[in-house]
PDB file of C-alpha atoms in Angstrom:
ATOM      1  CA  MET A   1      19.461   1.989  12.456  1.00 61.00           C
ATOM      2  CA  GLN A   2      20.925   2.292   8.969  1.00 67.00           C
ATOM      3  CA  LYS A   3      18.647   1.079   6.195  1.00 84.00           C
ATOM      4  CA  ASP A   4      19.988  -1.435   3.696  1.00 92.00           C
ATOM      5  CA  ALA A   5      19.961  -0.884  -0.073  1.00 94.00           C
ATOM      6  CA  TYR A   6      16.933  -3.156  -0.503  1.00 94.00           C
ATOM      7  CA  THR A   7      14.815  -1.110   1.938  1.00 92.00           C
ATOM      8  CA  LEU A   8      16.001   2.199   0.459  1.00 94.00           C
ATOM      9  CA  ILE A   9      15.055   1.190  -3.106  1.00 95.00           C
ATOM     10  CA  LEU A  10      11.750  -0.295  -1.976  1.00 91.00           C
ATOM     11  CA  GLU A  11      10.832   2.878  -0.073  1.00 89.00           C
ATOM     12  CA  ALA A  12      11.754   5.011  -3.101  1.00 92.00           C
ATOM     13  CA  ILE A  13       9.383   2.927  -5.270  1.00 91.00           C
ATOM     14  CA  ASP A  14       6.680   3.126  -2.625  1.00 85.00           C
ATOM     15  CA  ALA A  15       7.061   6.920  -2.389  1.00 81.00           C
ATOM     16  CA  GLY A  16       6.782   7.265  -6.170  1.00 83.00           C
ATOM     17  CA  VAL A  17      10.380   8.440  -6.648  1.00 91.00           C
ATOM     18  CA  TYR A  18      10.681   5.572  -9.124  1.00 93.00           C
ATOM     19  CA  ARG A  19       7.482   4.775 -10.984  1.00 91.00           C
ATOM     20  CA  PRO A  20       6.401   1.769 -13.081  1.00 92.00           C
ATOM     21  CA  GLY A  21       8.494   1.717 -16.259  1.00 94.00           C
ATOM     22  CA  ASP A  22      11.406   3.705 -14.778  1.00 96.00           C
ATOM     23  CA  ARG A  23      14.870   2.263 -15.381  1.00 97.00           C
ATOM     24  CA  LEU A  24      17.003   1.521 -12.319  1.00 97.00           C
ATOM     25  CA  VAL A  25      20.731   1.938 -12.853  1.00 95.00           C
ATOM     26  CA  GLU A  26      23.099   0.346 -10.342  1.00 95.00           C
ATOM     27  CA  SER A  27      25.671   3.177 -10.321  1.00 95.00           C
ATOM     28  CA  GLU A  28      23.011   5.909  -9.972  1.00 96.00           C
ATOM     29  CA  LEU A  29      21.318   4.101  -7.078  1.00 96.00           C
ATOM     30  CA  ALA A  30      24.642   3.557  -5.289  1.00 96.00           C
ATOM     31  CA  GLU A  31      25.428   7.265  -5.606  1.00 96.00           C
ATOM     32  CA  ARG A  32      21.933   8.399  -4.612  1.00 95.00           C
ATOM     33  CA  PHE A  33      21.825   6.310  -1.438  1.00 94.00           C
ATOM     34  CA  GLY A  34      25.506   6.569  -0.561  1.00 93.00           C
ATOM     35  CA  VAL A  35      26.123   2.813  -0.600  1.00 93.00           C
ATOM     36  CA  SER A  36      28.508   0.636  -2.590  1.00 94.00           C
ATOM     37  CA  ARG A  37      27.391  -1.108  -5.777  1.00 95.00           C
ATOM     38  CA  THR A  38      27.525  -4.678  -4.437  1.00 95.00           C
ATOM     39  CA  PRO A  39      24.584  -4.333  -1.987  1.00 95.00           C
ATOM     40  CA  VAL A  40      22.673  -2.397  -4.668  1.00 96.00           C
ATOM     41  CA  ARG A  41      23.229  -5.237  -7.165  1.00 96.00           C
ATOM     42  CA  GLU A  42      22.059  -7.805  -4.590  1.00 96.00           C
ATOM     43  CA  ALA A  43      19.013  -5.669  -3.745  1.00 96.00           C
ATOM     44  CA  LEU A  44      18.068  -5.354  -7.433  1.00 97.00           C
ATOM     45  CA  GLN A  45      18.336  -9.135  -7.888  1.00 96.00           C
ATOM     46  CA  ARG A  46      16.133  -9.679  -4.854  1.00 95.00           C
ATOM     47  CA  LEU A  47      13.540  -7.168  -6.087  1.00 95.00           C
ATOM     48  CA  GLU A  48      13.533  -8.863  -9.490  1.00 95.00           C
ATOM     49  CA  THR A  49      12.828 -12.291  -7.953  1.00 94.00           C
ATOM     50  CA  GLN A  50       9.946 -10.666  -6.007  1.00 90.00           C
ATOM     51  CA  SER A  51       8.539  -9.313  -9.322  1.00 90.00           C
ATOM     52  CA  MET A  52       8.979  -5.721  -8.162  1.00 94.00           C
ATOM     53  CA  LEU A  53      11.393  -5.197 -11.060  1.00 96.00           C
ATOM     54  CA  ALA A  54      11.236  -6.540 -14.608  1.00 95.00           C
ATOM     55  CA  ARG A  55      13.768  -7.004 -17.421  1.00 95.00           C
ATOM     56  CA  ASP A  56      13.637  -4.689 -20.402  1.00 93.00           C
ATOM     57  CA  GLY A  57      16.431  -5.875 -22.640  1.00 92.00           C
ATOM     58  CA  ARG A  58      19.539  -5.499 -20.498  1.00 90.00           C
ATOM     59  CA  SER A  59      17.939  -2.968 -18.167  1.00 93.00           C
ATOM     60  CA  LEU A  60      15.909  -3.448 -15.024  1.00 96.00           C
ATOM     61  CA  ILE A  61      12.760  -1.372 -14.794  1.00 97.00           C
ATOM     62  CA  VAL A  62      10.140  -0.931 -12.089  1.00 96.00           C
ATOM     63  CA  ALA A  63       7.444  -3.471 -12.915  1.00 95.00           C
ATOM     64  CA  SER A  64       3.858  -2.561 -13.672  1.00 91.00           C
ATOM     65  CA  LEU A  65       0.808  -4.730 -13.116  1.00 90.00           C
ATOM     66  CA  ASP A  66      -1.363  -5.916 -15.973  1.00 88.00           C
ATOM     67  CA  HIS A  67      -5.137  -6.213 -15.691  1.00 88.00           C
ATOM     68  CA  ASN A  68      -5.075  -9.844 -14.499  1.00 92.00           C
ATOM     69  CA  GLN A  69      -2.390  -9.192 -11.885  1.00 92.00           C
ATOM     70  CA  LEU A  70      -4.355  -6.203 -10.645  1.00 92.00           C
ATOM     71  CA  ALA A  71      -7.526  -8.275 -10.258  1.00 94.00           C
ATOM     72  CA  GLU A  72      -5.640 -11.072  -8.462  1.00 95.00           C
ATOM     73  CA  LEU A  73      -3.964  -8.571  -6.120  1.00 95.00           C
ATOM     74  CA  TYR A  74      -7.286  -7.004  -5.166  1.00 95.00           C
ATOM     75  CA  VAL A  75      -8.847 -10.418  -4.386  1.00 96.00           C
ATOM     76  CA  VAL A  76      -6.042 -11.205  -1.945  1.00 97.00           C
ATOM     77  CA  ARG A  77      -5.993  -7.684  -0.529  1.00 97.00           C
ATOM     78  CA  SER A  78      -9.742  -7.678   0.065  1.00 97.00           C
ATOM     79  CA  GLU A  79      -9.718 -10.930   2.055  1.00 98.00           C
ATOM     80  CA  LEU A  80      -6.600 -10.166   4.106  1.00 98.00           C
ATOM     81  CA  GLU A  81      -7.720  -6.612   4.907  1.00 98.00           C
ATOM     82  CA  ALA A  82     -11.168  -7.892   5.921  1.00 98.00           C
ATOM     83  CA  LEU A  83      -9.526 -10.425   8.238  1.00 98.00           C
ATOM     84  CA  ALA A  84      -7.365  -7.658   9.745  1.00 98.00           C
ATOM     85  CA  ALA A  85     -10.479  -5.527  10.385  1.00 98.00           C
ATOM     86  CA  ALA A  86     -12.308  -8.444  12.030  1.00 98.00           C
ATOM     87  CA  LEU A  87      -9.319  -9.172  14.279  1.00 98.00           C
ATOM     88  CA  ALA A  88      -8.968  -5.455  15.078  1.00 98.00           C
ATOM     89  CA  ALA A  89     -12.630  -5.406  16.166  1.00 98.00           C
ATOM     90  CA  LYS A  90     -11.786  -8.277  18.505  1.00 98.00           C
ATOM     91  CA  HIS A  91      -8.364  -7.211  19.807  1.00 98.00           C
ATOM     92  CA  ALA A  92      -7.826  -3.450  19.331  1.00 98.00           C
ATOM     93  CA  ALA A  93      -7.140  -1.460  22.485  1.00 98.00           C
ATOM     94  CA  PRO A  94      -9.273   1.687  23.027  1.00 98.00           C
ATOM     95  CA  GLU A  95      -6.162   3.775  22.342  1.00 98.00           C
ATOM     96  CA  GLU A  96      -5.732   2.106  18.930  1.00 98.00           C
ATOM     97  CA  VAL A  97      -9.355   2.856  18.038  1.00 98.00           C
ATOM     98  CA  ARG A  98      -8.838   6.486  19.056  1.00 98.00           C
ATOM     99  CA  VAL A  99      -5.783   6.725  16.787  1.00 98.00           C
ATOM    100  CA  LEU A 100      -7.832   5.374  13.869  1.00 98.00           C
ATOM    101  CA  GLN A 101     -10.567   7.935  14.561  1.00 98.00           C
ATOM    102  CA  GLU A 102      -8.027  10.768  14.747  1.00 98.00           C
ATOM    103  CA  MET A 103      -6.617   9.667  11.376  1.00 98.00           C
ATOM    104  CA  VAL A 104     -10.057   9.852   9.768  1.00 98.00           C
ATOM    105  CA  ASP A 105     -10.718  13.261  11.342  1.00 97.00           C
ATOM    106  CA  GLU A 106      -7.386  14.665  10.160  1.00 97.00           C
ATOM    107  CA  ASP A 107      -7.810  13.239   6.654  1.00 96.00           C
ATOM    108  CA  ARG A 108     -10.967  15.293   6.087  1.00 94.00           C
ATOM    109  CA  ALA A 109      -8.661  18.249   5.390  1.00 94.00           C
ATOM    110  CA  ARG A 110      -6.850  16.246   2.695  1.00 93.00           C
ATOM    111  CA  THR A 111      -9.778  15.250   0.447  1.00 91.00           C
ATOM    112  CA  ARG A 112      -8.639  17.567  -2.370  1.00 88.00           C
ATOM    113  CA  ASP A 113      -5.013  16.417  -2.257  1.00 90.00           C
ATOM    114  CA  PRO A 114      -4.837  12.872  -3.730  1.00 88.00           C
ATOM    115  CA  ILE A 115      -1.108  12.454  -3.023  1.00 85.00           C
ATOM    116  CA  ALA A 116      -1.361  13.431   0.657  1.00 90.00           C
ATOM    117  CA  LEU A 117      -4.554  11.402   1.008  1.00 92.00           C
ATOM    118  CA  SER A 118      -2.883   8.373  -0.583  1.00 89.00           C
ATOM    119  CA  GLN A 119      -0.032   8.507   1.956  1.00 89.00           C
ATOM    120  CA  ALA A 120      -2.530   8.986   4.799  1.00 94.00           C
ATOM    121  CA  ASN A 121      -4.577   6.086   3.438  1.00 94.00           C
ATOM    122  CA  LYS A 122      -1.544   3.789   3.650  1.00 92.00           C
ATOM    123  CA  ARG A 123      -1.007   4.838   7.271  1.00 95.00           C
ATOM    124  CA  PHE A 124      -4.682   4.203   8.101  1.00 97.00           C
ATOM    125  CA  HIS A 125      -4.644   0.694   6.633  1.00 97.00           C
ATOM    126  CA  ARG A 126      -1.307  -0.048   8.292  1.00 97.00           C
ATOM    127  CA  GLN A 127      -2.811   0.984  11.649  1.00 98.00           C
ATOM    128  CA  ILE A 128      -5.660  -1.509  11.145  1.00 98.00           C
ATOM    129  CA  HIS A 129      -3.112  -4.219  10.303  1.00 98.00           C
ATOM    130  CA  LEU A 130      -1.260  -3.511  13.563  1.00 98.00           C
ATOM    131  CA  ALA A 131      -4.536  -3.404  15.530  1.00 98.00           C
ATOM    132  CA  SER A 132      -5.237  -6.971  14.364  1.00 98.00           C
ATOM    133  CA  HIS A 133      -2.441  -8.080  16.735  1.00 98.00           C
ATOM    134  CA  ASN A 134      -1.433 -10.852  14.340  1.00 98.00           C
ATOM    135  CA  ARG A 135       2.177 -10.553  13.179  1.00 98.00           C
ATOM    136  CA  TYR A 136       1.807 -13.099  10.373  1.00 98.00           C
ATOM    137  CA  LEU A 137      -1.128 -11.235   8.895  1.00 98.00           C
ATOM    138  CA  VAL A 138       0.818  -7.961   9.141  1.00 97.00           C
ATOM    139  CA  GLN A 139       3.690  -9.561   7.198  1.00 96.00           C
ATOM    140  CA  GLN A 140       1.383 -10.790   4.430  1.00 96.00           C
ATOM    141  CA  LEU A 141      -0.318  -7.407   4.148  1.00 97.00           C
ATOM    142  CA  ASP A 142       3.086  -5.707   3.929  1.00 92.00           C
ATOM    143  CA  LEU A 143       3.777  -7.834   0.837  1.00 90.00           C
ATOM    144  CA  VAL A 144       0.413  -6.943  -0.678  1.00 93.00           C
ATOM    145  CA  HIS A 145       0.913  -3.223  -0.066  1.00 90.00           C
ATOM    146  CA  ARG A 146       4.410  -3.459  -1.530  1.00 88.00           C
ATOM    147  CA  SER A 147       2.852  -4.697  -4.769  1.00 91.00           C
ATOM    148  CA  MET A 148       0.334  -1.842  -4.601  1.00 89.00           C
ATOM    149  CA  ALA A 149       3.318   0.493  -5.097  1.00 85.00           C
ATOM    150  CA  LEU A 150       3.498  -0.822  -8.678  1.00 89.00           C
ATOM    151  CA  LEU A 151       0.260   0.974  -9.539  1.00 85.00           C
ATOM    152  CA  ALA A 152       1.119   4.250 -11.230  1.00 72.00           C
ATOM    153  CA  THR A 153      -1.966   6.118 -10.045  1.00 77.00           C
ATOM    154  CA  THR A 154      -3.991   6.206  -6.853  1.00 83.00           C
ATOM    155  CA  SER A 155      -7.707   5.457  -7.033  1.00 88.00           C
ATOM    156  CA  LEU A 156      -8.074   8.422  -4.662  1.00 88.00           C
ATOM    157  CA  ALA A 157      -7.309  10.710  -7.624  1.00 87.00           C
ATOM    158  CA  ALA A 158     -10.790  10.061  -9.056  1.00 89.00           C
ATOM    159  CA  GLU A 159     -13.317  12.882  -8.738  1.00 88.00           C
ATOM    160  CA  GLY A 160     -15.111  12.707  -5.390  1.00 90.00           C
ATOM    161  CA  ARG A 161     -13.359   9.482  -4.336  1.00 93.00           C
ATOM    162  CA  GLY A 162     -11.600  11.155  -1.389  1.00 93.00           C
ATOM    163  CA  GLU A 163     -14.868  12.011   0.359  1.00 94.00           C
ATOM    164  CA  THR A 164     -16.472   8.601  -0.201  1.00 95.00           C
ATOM    165  CA  ALA A 165     -13.284   6.772   0.843  1.00 95.00           C
ATOM    166  CA  LEU A 166     -13.262   8.696   4.128  1.00 96.00           C
ATOM    167  CA  ALA A 167     -16.923   7.842   4.750  1.00 97.00           C
ATOM    168  CA  GLU A 168     -15.962   4.179   4.201  1.00 97.00           C
ATOM    169  CA  HIS A 169     -13.024   4.581   6.617  1.00 98.00           C
ATOM    170  CA  GLN A 170     -15.438   5.993   9.210  1.00 98.00           C
ATOM    171  CA  ALA A 171     -17.745   2.971   8.827  1.00 98.00           C
ATOM    172  CA  ILE A 172     -14.761   0.646   9.379  1.00 98.00           C
ATOM    173  CA  VAL A 173     -13.669   2.518  12.527  1.00 98.00           C
ATOM    174  CA  ASP A 174     -17.248   2.510  13.891  1.00 98.00           C
ATOM    175  CA  ALA A 175     -17.503  -1.271  13.498  1.00 98.00           C
ATOM    176  CA  ILE A 176     -14.069  -1.832  15.106  1.00 98.00           C
ATOM    177  CA  ARG A 177     -15.047   0.446  18.010  1.00 98.00           C
ATOM    178  CA  GLU A 178     -18.237  -1.557  18.559  1.00 98.00           C
ATOM    179  CA  GLY A 179     -16.326  -4.858  18.469  1.00 98.00           C
ATOM    180  CA  ASP A 180     -18.411  -5.941  15.462  1.00 98.00           C
ATOM    181  CA  GLU A 181     -16.088  -8.409  13.738  1.00 98.00           C
ATOM    182  CA  ALA A 182     -18.420  -9.297  10.844  1.00 98.00           C
ATOM    183  CA  GLY A 183     -19.380  -5.644  10.361  1.00 98.00           C
ATOM    184  CA  ALA A 184     -15.749  -4.493  10.303  1.00 98.00           C
ATOM    185  CA  ALA A 185     -14.809  -7.192   7.777  1.00 98.00           C
ATOM    186  CA  ALA A 186     -17.795  -6.335   5.565  1.00 98.00           C
ATOM    187  CA  ALA A 187     -17.057  -2.600   5.736  1.00 98.00           C
ATOM    188  CA  LEU A 188     -13.433  -3.090   4.754  1.00 98.00           C
ATOM    189  CA  ARG A 189     -14.314  -5.544   1.976  1.00 98.00           C
ATOM    190  CA  ALA A 190     -16.812  -3.006   0.569  1.00 97.00           C
ATOM    191  CA  HIS A 191     -14.150  -0.273   0.802  1.00 97.00           C
ATOM    192  CA  ILE A 192     -11.581  -2.313  -1.175  1.00 97.00           C
ATOM    193  CA  SER A 193     -14.234  -3.293  -3.725  1.00 96.00           C
ATOM    194  CA  LYS A 194     -15.096   0.377  -4.297  1.00 96.00           C
ATOM    195  CA  ALA A 195     -11.412   1.285  -4.629  1.00 94.00           C
ATOM    196  CA  PHE A 196     -10.935  -1.472  -7.230  1.00 94.00           C
ATOM    197  CA  GLU A 197     -14.014  -0.356  -9.159  1.00 94.00           C
ATOM    198  CA  THR A 198     -12.714   3.240  -9.146  1.00 93.00           C
ATOM    199  CA  ARG A 199      -9.307   2.092 -10.381  1.00 91.00           C
ATOM    200  CA  LEU A 200     -10.854   0.121 -13.244  1.00 90.00           C
ATOM    201  CA  LYS A 201     -12.775   3.225 -14.304  1.00 89.00           C
ATOM    202  CA  LEU A 202      -9.616   5.342 -14.155  1.00 86.00           C
ATOM    203  CA  ASP A 203      -7.755   2.781 -16.276  1.00 82.00           C
ATOM    204  CA  ALA A 204     -10.608   2.657 -18.786  1.00 84.00           C
ATOM    205  CA  GLN A 205     -10.260   6.432 -19.162  1.00 81.00           C
ATOM    206  CA  GLY A 206      -6.578   5.944 -19.908  1.00 67.00           C
ATOM    207  CA  GLY A 207      -5.403   7.128 -16.531  1.00 48.00           C
ATOM    208  CA  HIS A 208      -2.764   4.418 -16.090  1.00 46.00           C
TER     209      HIS A 208
END
């Protein structure tokens, strides 16, 4: 299935091809993705209304989140992710739990590679969303994770964060495996809280 211009641009932002503050030029995007300028223009307008892009004079740039937006995003993310973990503990099939465990096991080899770990982290969280078996929750979390793409750095880049994040992932998987809804929610909430705390420290050090 051919991807539309909107999806192509969104995926490029998510992959870090375009980073917060980068200017998006209609003609360059059309050429890069091999599509005509009209769908690119419509996609850019749509991304602007979703606050993924911002105006800088006459240009459109990839938006960045200020401190307040970041805090608000993490509040919503924490609660929705915790709900997904609780529902996964209730509904996940044994095969889904095994996939989560395999992800954690494989990620142990990535602890010194923040970029690879960040991509793996997205896949891990996405797997929990799917294991919740609630399509509306999955949709809302997709929106939240889309906004996460507007953060220039990953909290996993902090010294030692990779190892602790994986230990937190293991605690989440253990609770889901045991069908412990409250435990899974608490473990995921604690994980997001730690990630937010790490990000605040990185930002305070000027690592925007």
